[in-house]
PDB file of C-alpha atoms in Angstrom:
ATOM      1  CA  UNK U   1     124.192  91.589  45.490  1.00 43.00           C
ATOM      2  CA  UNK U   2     120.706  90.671  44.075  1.00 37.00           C
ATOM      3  CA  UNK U   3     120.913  87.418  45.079  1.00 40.00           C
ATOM      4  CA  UNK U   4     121.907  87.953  48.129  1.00 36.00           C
ATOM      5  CA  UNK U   5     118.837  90.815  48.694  1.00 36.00           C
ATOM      6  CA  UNK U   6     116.983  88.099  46.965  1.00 37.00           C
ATOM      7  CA  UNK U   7     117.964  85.190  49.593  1.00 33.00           C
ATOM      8  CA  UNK U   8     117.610  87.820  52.278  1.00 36.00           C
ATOM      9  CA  UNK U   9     113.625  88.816  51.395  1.00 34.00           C
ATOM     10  CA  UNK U  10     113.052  84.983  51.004  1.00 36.00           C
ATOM     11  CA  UNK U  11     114.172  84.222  54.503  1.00 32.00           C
ATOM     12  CA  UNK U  12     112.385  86.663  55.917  1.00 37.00           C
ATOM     13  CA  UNK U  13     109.002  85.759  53.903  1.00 34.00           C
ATOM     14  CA  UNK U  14     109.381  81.846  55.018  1.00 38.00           C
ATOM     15  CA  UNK U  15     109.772  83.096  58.865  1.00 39.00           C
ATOM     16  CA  UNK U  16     106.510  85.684  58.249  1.00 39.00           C
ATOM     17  CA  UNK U  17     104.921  81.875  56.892  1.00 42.00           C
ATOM     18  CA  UNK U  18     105.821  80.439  59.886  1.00 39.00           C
ATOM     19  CA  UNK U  19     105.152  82.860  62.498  1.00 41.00           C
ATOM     20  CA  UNK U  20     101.352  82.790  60.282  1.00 46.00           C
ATOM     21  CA  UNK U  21     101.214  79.196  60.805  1.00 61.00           C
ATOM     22  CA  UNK U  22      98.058  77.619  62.426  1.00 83.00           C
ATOM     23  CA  UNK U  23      98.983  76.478  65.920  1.00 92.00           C
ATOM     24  CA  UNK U  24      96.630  73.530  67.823  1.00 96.00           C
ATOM     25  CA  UNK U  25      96.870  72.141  71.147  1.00 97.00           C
ATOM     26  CA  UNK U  26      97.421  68.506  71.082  1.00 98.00           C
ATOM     27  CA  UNK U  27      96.267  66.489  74.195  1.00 98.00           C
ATOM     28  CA  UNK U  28      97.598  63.359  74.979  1.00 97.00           C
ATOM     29  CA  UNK U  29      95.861  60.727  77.566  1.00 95.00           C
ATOM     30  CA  UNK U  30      98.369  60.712  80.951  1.00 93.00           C
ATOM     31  CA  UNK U  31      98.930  57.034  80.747  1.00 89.00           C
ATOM     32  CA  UNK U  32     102.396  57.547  81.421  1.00 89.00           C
ATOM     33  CA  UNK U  33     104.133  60.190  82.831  1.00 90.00           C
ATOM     34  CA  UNK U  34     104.246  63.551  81.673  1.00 93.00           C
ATOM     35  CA  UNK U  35     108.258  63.580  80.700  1.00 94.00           C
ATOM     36  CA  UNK U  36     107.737  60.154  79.334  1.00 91.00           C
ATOM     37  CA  UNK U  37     105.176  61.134  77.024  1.00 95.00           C
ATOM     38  CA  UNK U  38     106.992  64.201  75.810  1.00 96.00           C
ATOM     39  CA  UNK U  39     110.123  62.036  74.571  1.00 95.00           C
ATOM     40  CA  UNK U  40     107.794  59.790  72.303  1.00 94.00           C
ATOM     41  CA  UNK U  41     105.258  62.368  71.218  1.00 96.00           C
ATOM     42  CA  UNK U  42     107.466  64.983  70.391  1.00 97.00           C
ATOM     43  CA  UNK U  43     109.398  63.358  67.398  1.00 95.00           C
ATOM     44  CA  UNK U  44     105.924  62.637  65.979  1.00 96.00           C
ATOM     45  CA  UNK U  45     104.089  66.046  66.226  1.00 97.00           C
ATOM     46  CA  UNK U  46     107.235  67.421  65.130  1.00 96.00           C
ATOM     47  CA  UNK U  47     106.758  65.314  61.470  1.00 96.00           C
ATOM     48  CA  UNK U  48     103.316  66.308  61.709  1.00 96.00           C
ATOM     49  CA  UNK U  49     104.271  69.822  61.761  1.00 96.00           C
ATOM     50  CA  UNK U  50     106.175  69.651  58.872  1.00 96.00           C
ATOM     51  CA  UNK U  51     103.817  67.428  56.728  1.00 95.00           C
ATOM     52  CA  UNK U  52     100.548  69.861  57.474  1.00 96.00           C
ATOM     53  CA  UNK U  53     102.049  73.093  57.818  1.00 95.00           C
ATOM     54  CA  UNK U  54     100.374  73.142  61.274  1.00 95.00           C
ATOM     55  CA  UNK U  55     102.096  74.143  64.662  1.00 96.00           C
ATOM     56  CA  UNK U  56     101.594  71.514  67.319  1.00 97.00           C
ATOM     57  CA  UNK U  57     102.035  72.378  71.525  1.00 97.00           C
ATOM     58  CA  UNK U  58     101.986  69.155  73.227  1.00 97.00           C
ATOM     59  CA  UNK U  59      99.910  68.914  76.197  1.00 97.00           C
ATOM     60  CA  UNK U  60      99.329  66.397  78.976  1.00 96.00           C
ATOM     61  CA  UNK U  61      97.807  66.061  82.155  1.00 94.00           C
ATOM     62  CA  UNK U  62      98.838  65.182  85.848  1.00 91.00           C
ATOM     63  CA  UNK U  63      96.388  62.714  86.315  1.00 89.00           C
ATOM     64  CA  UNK U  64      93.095  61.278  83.823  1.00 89.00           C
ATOM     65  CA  UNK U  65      90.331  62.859  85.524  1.00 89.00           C
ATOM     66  CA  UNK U  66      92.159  66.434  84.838  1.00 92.00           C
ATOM     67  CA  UNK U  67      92.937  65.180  81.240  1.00 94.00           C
ATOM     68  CA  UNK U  68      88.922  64.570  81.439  1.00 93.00           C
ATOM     69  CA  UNK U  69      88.406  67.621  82.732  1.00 93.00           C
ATOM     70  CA  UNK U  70      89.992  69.393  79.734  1.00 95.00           C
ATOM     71  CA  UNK U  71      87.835  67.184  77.105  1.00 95.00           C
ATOM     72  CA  UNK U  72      84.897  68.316  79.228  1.00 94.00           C
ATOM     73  CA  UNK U  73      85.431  71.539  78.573  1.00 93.00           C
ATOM     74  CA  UNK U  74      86.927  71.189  74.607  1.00 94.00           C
ATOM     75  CA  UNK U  75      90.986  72.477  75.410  1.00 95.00           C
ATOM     76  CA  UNK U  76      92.554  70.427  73.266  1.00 97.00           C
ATOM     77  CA  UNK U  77      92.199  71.188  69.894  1.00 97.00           C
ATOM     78  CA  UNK U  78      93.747  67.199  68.686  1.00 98.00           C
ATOM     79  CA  UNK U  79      93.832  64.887  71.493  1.00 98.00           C
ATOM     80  CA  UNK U  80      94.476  61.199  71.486  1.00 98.00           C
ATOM     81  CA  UNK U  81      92.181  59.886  74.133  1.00 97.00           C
ATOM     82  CA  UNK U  82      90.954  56.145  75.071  1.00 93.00           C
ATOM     83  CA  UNK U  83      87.749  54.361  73.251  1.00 95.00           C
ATOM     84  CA  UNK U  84      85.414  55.028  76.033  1.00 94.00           C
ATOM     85  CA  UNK U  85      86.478  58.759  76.784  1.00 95.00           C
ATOM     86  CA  UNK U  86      86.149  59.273  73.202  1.00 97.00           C
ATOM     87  CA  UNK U  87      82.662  58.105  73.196  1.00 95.00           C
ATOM     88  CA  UNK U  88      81.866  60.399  75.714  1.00 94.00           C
ATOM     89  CA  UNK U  89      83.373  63.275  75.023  1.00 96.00           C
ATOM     90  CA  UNK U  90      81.853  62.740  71.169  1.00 97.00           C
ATOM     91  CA  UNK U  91      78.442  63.690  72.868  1.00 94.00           C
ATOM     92  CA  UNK U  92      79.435  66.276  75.606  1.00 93.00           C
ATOM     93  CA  UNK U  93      82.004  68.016  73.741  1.00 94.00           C
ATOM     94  CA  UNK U  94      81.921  67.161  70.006  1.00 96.00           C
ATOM     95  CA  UNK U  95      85.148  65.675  69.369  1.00 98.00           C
ATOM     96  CA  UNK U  96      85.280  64.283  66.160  1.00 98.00           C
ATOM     97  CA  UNK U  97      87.603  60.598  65.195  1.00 98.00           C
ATOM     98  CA  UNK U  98      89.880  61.049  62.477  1.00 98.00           C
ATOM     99  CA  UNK U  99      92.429  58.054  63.136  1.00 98.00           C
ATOM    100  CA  UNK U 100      93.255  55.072  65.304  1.00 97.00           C
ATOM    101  CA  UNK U 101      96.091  52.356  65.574  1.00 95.00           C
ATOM    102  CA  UNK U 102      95.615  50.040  62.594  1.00 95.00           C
ATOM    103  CA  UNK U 103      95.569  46.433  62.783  1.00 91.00           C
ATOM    104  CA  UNK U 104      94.812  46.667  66.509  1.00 90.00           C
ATOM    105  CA  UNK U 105      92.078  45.857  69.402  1.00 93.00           C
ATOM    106  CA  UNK U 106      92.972  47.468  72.884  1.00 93.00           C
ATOM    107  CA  UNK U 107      92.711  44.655  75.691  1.00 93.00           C
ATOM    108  CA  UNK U 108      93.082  45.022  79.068  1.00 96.00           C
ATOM    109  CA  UNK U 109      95.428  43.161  80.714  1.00 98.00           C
ATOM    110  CA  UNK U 110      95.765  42.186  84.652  1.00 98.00           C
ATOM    111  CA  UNK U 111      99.696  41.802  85.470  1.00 98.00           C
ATOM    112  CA  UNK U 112     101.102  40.753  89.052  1.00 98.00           C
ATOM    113  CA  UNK U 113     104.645  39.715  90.582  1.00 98.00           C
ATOM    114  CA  UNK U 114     106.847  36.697  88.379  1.00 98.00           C
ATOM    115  CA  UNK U 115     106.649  35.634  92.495  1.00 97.00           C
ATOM    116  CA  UNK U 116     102.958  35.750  93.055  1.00 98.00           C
ATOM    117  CA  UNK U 117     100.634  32.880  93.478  1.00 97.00           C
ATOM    118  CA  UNK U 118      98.002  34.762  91.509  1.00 98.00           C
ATOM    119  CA  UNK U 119      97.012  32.393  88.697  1.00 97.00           C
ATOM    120  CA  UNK U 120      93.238  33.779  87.398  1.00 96.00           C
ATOM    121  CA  UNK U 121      90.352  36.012  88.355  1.00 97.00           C
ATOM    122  CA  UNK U 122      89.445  34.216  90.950  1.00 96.00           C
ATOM    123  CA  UNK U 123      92.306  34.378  92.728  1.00 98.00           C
ATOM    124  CA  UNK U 124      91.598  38.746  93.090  1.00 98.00           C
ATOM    125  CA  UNK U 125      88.848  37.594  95.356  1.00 97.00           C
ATOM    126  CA  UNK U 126      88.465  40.175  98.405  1.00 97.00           C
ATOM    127  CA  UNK U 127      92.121  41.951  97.327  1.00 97.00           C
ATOM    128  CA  UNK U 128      92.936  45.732  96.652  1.00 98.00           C
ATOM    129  CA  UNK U 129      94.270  46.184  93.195  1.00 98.00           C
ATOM    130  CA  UNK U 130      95.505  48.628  91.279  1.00 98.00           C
ATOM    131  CA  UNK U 131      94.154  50.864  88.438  1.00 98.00           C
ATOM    132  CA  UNK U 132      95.130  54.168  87.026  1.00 95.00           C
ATOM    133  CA  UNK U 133      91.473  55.746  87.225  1.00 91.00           C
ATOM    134  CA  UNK U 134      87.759  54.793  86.872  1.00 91.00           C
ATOM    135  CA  UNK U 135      87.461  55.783  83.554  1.00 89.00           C
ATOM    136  CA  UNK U 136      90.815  54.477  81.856  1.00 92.00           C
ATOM    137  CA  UNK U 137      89.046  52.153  79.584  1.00 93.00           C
ATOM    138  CA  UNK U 138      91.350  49.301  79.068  1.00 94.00           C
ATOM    139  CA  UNK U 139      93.186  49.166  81.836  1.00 96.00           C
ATOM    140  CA  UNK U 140      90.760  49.554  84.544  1.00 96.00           C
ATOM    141  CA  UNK U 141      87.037  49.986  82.635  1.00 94.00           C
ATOM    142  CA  UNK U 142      87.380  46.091  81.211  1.00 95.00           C
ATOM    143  CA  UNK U 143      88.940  44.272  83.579  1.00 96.00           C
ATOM    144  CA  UNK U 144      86.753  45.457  86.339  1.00 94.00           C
ATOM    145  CA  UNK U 145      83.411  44.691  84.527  1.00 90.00           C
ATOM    146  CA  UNK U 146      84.718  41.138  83.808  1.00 92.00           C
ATOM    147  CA  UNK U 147      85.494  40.837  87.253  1.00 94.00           C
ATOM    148  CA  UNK U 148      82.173  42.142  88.604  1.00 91.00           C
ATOM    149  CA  UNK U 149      80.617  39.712  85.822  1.00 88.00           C
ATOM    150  CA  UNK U 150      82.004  36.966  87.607  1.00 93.00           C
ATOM    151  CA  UNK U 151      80.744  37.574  90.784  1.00 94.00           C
ATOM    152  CA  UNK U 152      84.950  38.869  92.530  1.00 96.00           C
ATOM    153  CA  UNK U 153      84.567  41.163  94.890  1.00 96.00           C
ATOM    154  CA  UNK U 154      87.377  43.229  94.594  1.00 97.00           C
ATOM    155  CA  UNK U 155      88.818  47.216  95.984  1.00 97.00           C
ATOM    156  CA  UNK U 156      89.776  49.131  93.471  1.00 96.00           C
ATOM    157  CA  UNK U 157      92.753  51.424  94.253  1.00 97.00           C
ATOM    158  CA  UNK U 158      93.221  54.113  91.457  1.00 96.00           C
ATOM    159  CA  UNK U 159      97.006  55.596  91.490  1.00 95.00           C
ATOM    160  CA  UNK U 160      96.974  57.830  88.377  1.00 90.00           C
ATOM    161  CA  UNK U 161      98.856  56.270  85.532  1.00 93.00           C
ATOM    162  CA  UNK U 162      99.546  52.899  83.628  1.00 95.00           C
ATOM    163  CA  UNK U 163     103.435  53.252  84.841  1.00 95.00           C
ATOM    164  CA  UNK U 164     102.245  53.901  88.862  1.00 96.00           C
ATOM    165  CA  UNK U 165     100.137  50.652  88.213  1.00 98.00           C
ATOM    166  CA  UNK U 166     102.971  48.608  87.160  1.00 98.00           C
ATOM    167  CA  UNK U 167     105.611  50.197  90.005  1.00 97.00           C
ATOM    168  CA  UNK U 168     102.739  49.736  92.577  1.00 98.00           C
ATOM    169  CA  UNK U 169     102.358  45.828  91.999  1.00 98.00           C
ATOM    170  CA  UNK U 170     106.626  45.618  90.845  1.00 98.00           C
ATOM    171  CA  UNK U 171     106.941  46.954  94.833  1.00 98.00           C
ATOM    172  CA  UNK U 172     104.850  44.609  96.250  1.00 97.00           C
ATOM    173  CA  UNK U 173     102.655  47.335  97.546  1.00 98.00           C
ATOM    174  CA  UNK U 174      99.329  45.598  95.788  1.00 98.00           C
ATOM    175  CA  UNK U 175      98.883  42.243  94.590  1.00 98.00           C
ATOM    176  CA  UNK U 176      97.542  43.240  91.012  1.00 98.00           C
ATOM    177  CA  UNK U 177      96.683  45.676  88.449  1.00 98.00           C
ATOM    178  CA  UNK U 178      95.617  46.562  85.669  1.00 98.00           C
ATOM    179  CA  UNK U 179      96.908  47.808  82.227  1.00 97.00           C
ATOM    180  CA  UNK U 180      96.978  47.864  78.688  1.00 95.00           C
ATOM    181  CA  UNK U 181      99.701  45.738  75.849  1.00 92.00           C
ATOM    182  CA  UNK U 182     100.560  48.957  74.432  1.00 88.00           C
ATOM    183  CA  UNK U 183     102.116  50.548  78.117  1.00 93.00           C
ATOM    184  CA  UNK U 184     103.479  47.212  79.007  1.00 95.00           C
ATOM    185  CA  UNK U 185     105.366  47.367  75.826  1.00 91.00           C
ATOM    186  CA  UNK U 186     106.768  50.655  76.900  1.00 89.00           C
ATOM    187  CA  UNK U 187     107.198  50.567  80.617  1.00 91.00           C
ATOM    188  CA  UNK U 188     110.872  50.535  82.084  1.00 92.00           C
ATOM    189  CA  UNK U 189     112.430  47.282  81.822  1.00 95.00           C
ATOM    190  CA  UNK U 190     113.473  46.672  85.421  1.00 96.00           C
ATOM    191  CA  UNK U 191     109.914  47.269  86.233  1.00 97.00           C
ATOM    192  CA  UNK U 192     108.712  45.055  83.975  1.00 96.00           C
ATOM    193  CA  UNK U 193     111.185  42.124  84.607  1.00 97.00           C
ATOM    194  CA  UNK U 194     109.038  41.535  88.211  1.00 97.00           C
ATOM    195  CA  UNK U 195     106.340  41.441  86.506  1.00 98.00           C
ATOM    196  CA  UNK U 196     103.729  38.689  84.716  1.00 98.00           C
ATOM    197  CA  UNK U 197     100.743  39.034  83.024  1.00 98.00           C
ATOM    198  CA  UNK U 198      98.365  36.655  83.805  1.00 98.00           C
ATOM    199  CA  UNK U 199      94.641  37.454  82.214  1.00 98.00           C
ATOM    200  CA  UNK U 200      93.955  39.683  79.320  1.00 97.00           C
ATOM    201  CA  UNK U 201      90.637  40.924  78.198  1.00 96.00           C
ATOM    202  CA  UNK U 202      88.329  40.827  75.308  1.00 92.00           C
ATOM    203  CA  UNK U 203      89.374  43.400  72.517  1.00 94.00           C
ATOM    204  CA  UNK U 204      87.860  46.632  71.387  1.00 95.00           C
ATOM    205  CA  UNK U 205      88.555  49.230  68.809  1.00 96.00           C
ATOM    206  CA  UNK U 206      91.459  51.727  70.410  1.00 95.00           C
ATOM    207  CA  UNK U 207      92.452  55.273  71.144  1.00 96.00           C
ATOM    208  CA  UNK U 208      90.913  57.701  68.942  1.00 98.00           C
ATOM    209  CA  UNK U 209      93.064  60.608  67.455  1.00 98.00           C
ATOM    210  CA  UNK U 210      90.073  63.147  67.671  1.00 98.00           C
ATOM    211  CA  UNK U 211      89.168  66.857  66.567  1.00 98.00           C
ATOM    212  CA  UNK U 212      87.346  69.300  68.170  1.00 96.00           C
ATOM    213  CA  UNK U 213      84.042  69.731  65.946  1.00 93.00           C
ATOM    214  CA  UNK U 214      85.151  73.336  65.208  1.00 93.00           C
ATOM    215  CA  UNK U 215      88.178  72.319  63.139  1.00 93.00           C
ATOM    216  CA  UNK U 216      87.749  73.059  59.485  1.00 92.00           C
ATOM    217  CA  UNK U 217      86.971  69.957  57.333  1.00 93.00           C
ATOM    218  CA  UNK U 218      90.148  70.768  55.796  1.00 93.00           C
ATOM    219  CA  UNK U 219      92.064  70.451  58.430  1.00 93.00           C
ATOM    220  CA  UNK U 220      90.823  67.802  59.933  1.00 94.00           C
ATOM    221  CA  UNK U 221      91.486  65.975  56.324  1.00 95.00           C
ATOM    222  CA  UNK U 222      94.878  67.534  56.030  1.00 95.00           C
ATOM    223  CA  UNK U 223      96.027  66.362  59.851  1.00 96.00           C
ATOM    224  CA  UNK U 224      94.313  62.802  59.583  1.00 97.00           C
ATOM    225  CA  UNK U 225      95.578  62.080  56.410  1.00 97.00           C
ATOM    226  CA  UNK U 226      99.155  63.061  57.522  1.00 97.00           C
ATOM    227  CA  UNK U 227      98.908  60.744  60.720  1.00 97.00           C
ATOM    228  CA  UNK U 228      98.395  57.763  58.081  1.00 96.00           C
ATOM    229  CA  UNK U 229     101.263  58.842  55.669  1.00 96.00           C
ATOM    230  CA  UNK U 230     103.526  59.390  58.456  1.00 96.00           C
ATOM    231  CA  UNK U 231     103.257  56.016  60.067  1.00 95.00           C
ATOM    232  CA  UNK U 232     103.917  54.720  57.091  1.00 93.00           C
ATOM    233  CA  UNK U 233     107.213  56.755  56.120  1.00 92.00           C
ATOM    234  CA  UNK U 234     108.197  57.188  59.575  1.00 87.00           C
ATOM    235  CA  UNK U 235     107.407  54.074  61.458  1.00 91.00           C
ATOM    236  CA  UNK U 236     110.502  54.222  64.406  1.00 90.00           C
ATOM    237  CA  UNK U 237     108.693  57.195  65.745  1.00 90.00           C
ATOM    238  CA  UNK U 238     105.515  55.542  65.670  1.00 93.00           C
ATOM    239  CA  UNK U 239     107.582  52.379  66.845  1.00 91.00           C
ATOM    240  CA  UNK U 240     108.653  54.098  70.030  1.00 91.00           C
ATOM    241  CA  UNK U 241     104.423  54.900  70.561  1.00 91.00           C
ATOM    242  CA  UNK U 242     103.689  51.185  70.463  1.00 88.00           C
ATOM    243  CA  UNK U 243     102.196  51.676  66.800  1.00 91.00           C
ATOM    244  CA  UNK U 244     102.626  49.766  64.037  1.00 90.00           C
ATOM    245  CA  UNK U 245     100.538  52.504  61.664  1.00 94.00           C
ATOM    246  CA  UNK U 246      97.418  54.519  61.182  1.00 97.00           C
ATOM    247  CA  UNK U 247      94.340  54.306  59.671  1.00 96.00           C
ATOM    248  CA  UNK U 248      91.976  56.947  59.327  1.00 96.00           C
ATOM    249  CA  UNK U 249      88.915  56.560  60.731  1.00 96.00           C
ATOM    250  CA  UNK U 250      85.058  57.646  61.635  1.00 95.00           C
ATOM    251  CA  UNK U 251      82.868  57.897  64.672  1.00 97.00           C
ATOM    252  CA  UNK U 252      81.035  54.473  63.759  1.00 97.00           C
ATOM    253  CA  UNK U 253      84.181  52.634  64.201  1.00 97.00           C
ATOM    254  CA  UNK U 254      83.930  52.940  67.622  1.00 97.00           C
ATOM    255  CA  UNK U 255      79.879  51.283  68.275  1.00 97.00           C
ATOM    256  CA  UNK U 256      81.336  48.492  69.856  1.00 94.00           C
ATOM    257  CA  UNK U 257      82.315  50.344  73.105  1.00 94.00           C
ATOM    258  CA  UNK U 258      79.397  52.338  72.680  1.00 94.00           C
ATOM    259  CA  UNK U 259      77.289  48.938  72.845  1.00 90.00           C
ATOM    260  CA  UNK U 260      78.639  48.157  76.017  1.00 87.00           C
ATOM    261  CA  UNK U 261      76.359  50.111  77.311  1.00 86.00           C
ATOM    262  CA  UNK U 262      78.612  51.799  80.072  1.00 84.00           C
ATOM    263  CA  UNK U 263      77.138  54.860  82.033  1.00 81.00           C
ATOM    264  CA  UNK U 264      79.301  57.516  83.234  1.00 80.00           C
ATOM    265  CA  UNK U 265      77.953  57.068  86.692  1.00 77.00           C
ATOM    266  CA  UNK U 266      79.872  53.588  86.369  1.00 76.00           C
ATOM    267  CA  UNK U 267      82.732  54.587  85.191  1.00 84.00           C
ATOM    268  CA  UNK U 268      82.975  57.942  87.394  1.00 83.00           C
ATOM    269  CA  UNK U 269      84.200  59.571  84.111  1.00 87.00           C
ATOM    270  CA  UNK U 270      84.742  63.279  84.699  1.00 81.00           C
ATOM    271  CA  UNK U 271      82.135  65.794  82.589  1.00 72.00           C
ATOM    272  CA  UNK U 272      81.864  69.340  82.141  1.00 62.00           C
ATOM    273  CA  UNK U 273      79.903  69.419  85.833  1.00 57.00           C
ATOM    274  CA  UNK U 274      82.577  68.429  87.561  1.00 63.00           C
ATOM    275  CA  UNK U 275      86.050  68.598  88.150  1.00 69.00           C
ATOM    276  CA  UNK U 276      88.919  71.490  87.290  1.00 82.00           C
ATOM    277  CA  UNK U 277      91.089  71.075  83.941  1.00 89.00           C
ATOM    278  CA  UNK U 278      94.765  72.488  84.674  1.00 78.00           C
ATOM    279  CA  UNK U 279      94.470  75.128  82.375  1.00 67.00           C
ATOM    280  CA  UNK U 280      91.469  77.043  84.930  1.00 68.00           C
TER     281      UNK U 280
END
């Protein structure tokens, strides 16, 4: 009978624990869609949770400039966001780096048909091609500065994700587009198997896993150090992210994109003066 009262009082103390338990938003970057990104993320914040302690509610947008929006205006309380939105959004809003992919530099890459005569740059001259917005650094951010570089004039056509990039040019309904390794890796194989890639950029340091600058030292510690252990304990779920592991990391890691020199007026990256995040 004790033990059972016993048992019974313990129960109930672990569910008051959990119902105390911090909760934080966690914001990832929409370059897939939103489903898609549940079914990978989930597994992971799930392991997260149980490592820290910490409640995680995954959150996405419908589109990057709404997922800007939301920086802009400091929603997310985590959110894993691309180098050059993470550079921003370190000034306007004060997210804070605590991780990024180890072993890795994001490159853009430029894919087309298996069937298309499109060999090089050169060959974009005067076309419409695809991106998923201005600001999505690798995918559209690189390639179009190397192309403007070069002197290729060139329309860009922005259709919201990675995975509308690659369906766009699988369909035939633009000649080119751009993307990153990591969502190439990931997109669905009978999109993919149309598909070639045929230039690939210079590489940079990658998506951030940032904080806002409210979060407690602690917990920014805790979370960042858990990301690292994790991928190294659980590395299928990271697998199915396109990660190999994670390192933790600090705001100077990411000066290279930062000497790039890009202005937002370039890169048409929403800011806290414009545009509506979908939680208004």
């Amino acid at each position: 009978m004790l033990r059972t009262i016993a048992l019974s009082l313990l129960i109930l103390l672990s569910q008051a624990e959990l119902s105390r338990a911090e909760t934080m938003t966690f914001g990832v970057v929409p370059q897939q869609s939103a489903s898609r990104l549940a079914r990978v993320w989930l597994p992971v914040l799930a392991d997260l949770a149980k490592d820290t302690g910490i409640q995680f509610k995954f959150a996405t947008a419908k589109d990057i400039p709404t997922f800007e929006a939301c920086l802009s205006k400091g929603v997310y309380d985590i959110a894993y966001m691309n180098p050059y939105h993470y550079v921003v959004f370190h000034e306007l809003s004060g997210y804070q780096a605590i991780a990024k992919q180890s072993k890795k530099k994001l490159k853009g890459i430029l894919v087309t048909r298996k069937d298309s005569p499109i060999k090089g740059l050169k060959d974009l001259d005067s076309q419409r091609l695809a991106f998923p917005s201005p600001a999505a650094f690798g995918a559209s951010v690189l390639p179009r500065a190397e192309m403007s570089k070069r002197g290729i004039a060139f329309t860009p056509v922005y259709v919201k994700s990675h995975d509308s990039v690659y369906r766009a040019v699988a369909d035939g309904l633009l000649p080119a587009g751009g993307g990153v390794l990591r969502t190439w890796n990931t997109v669905a194989p009978d999109v993919r198997a149309n598909l070639r890639i045929f230039y690939e950029t210079d590489g940079y340091t990658p998506h951030a896993f940032a904080v806002k600058g409210s979060l407690s030292d602690e917990a920014r510690a805790k979370v960042s150090a858990s990301l690292h252990t994790l991928s190294q304990r659980s590395p299928k779920a990271f697998k199915a992210l396109g990660m190999t592991g994670i390192d933790i990391s600090s705001d100077k890691d990411w000066d290279d994109v930062r000497s790039l020199g890009l202005s937002k007026s370039q890169t048409k990256v929403v800011n806290a003066a414009a545009g509506t995040c979908h939680s208004d």
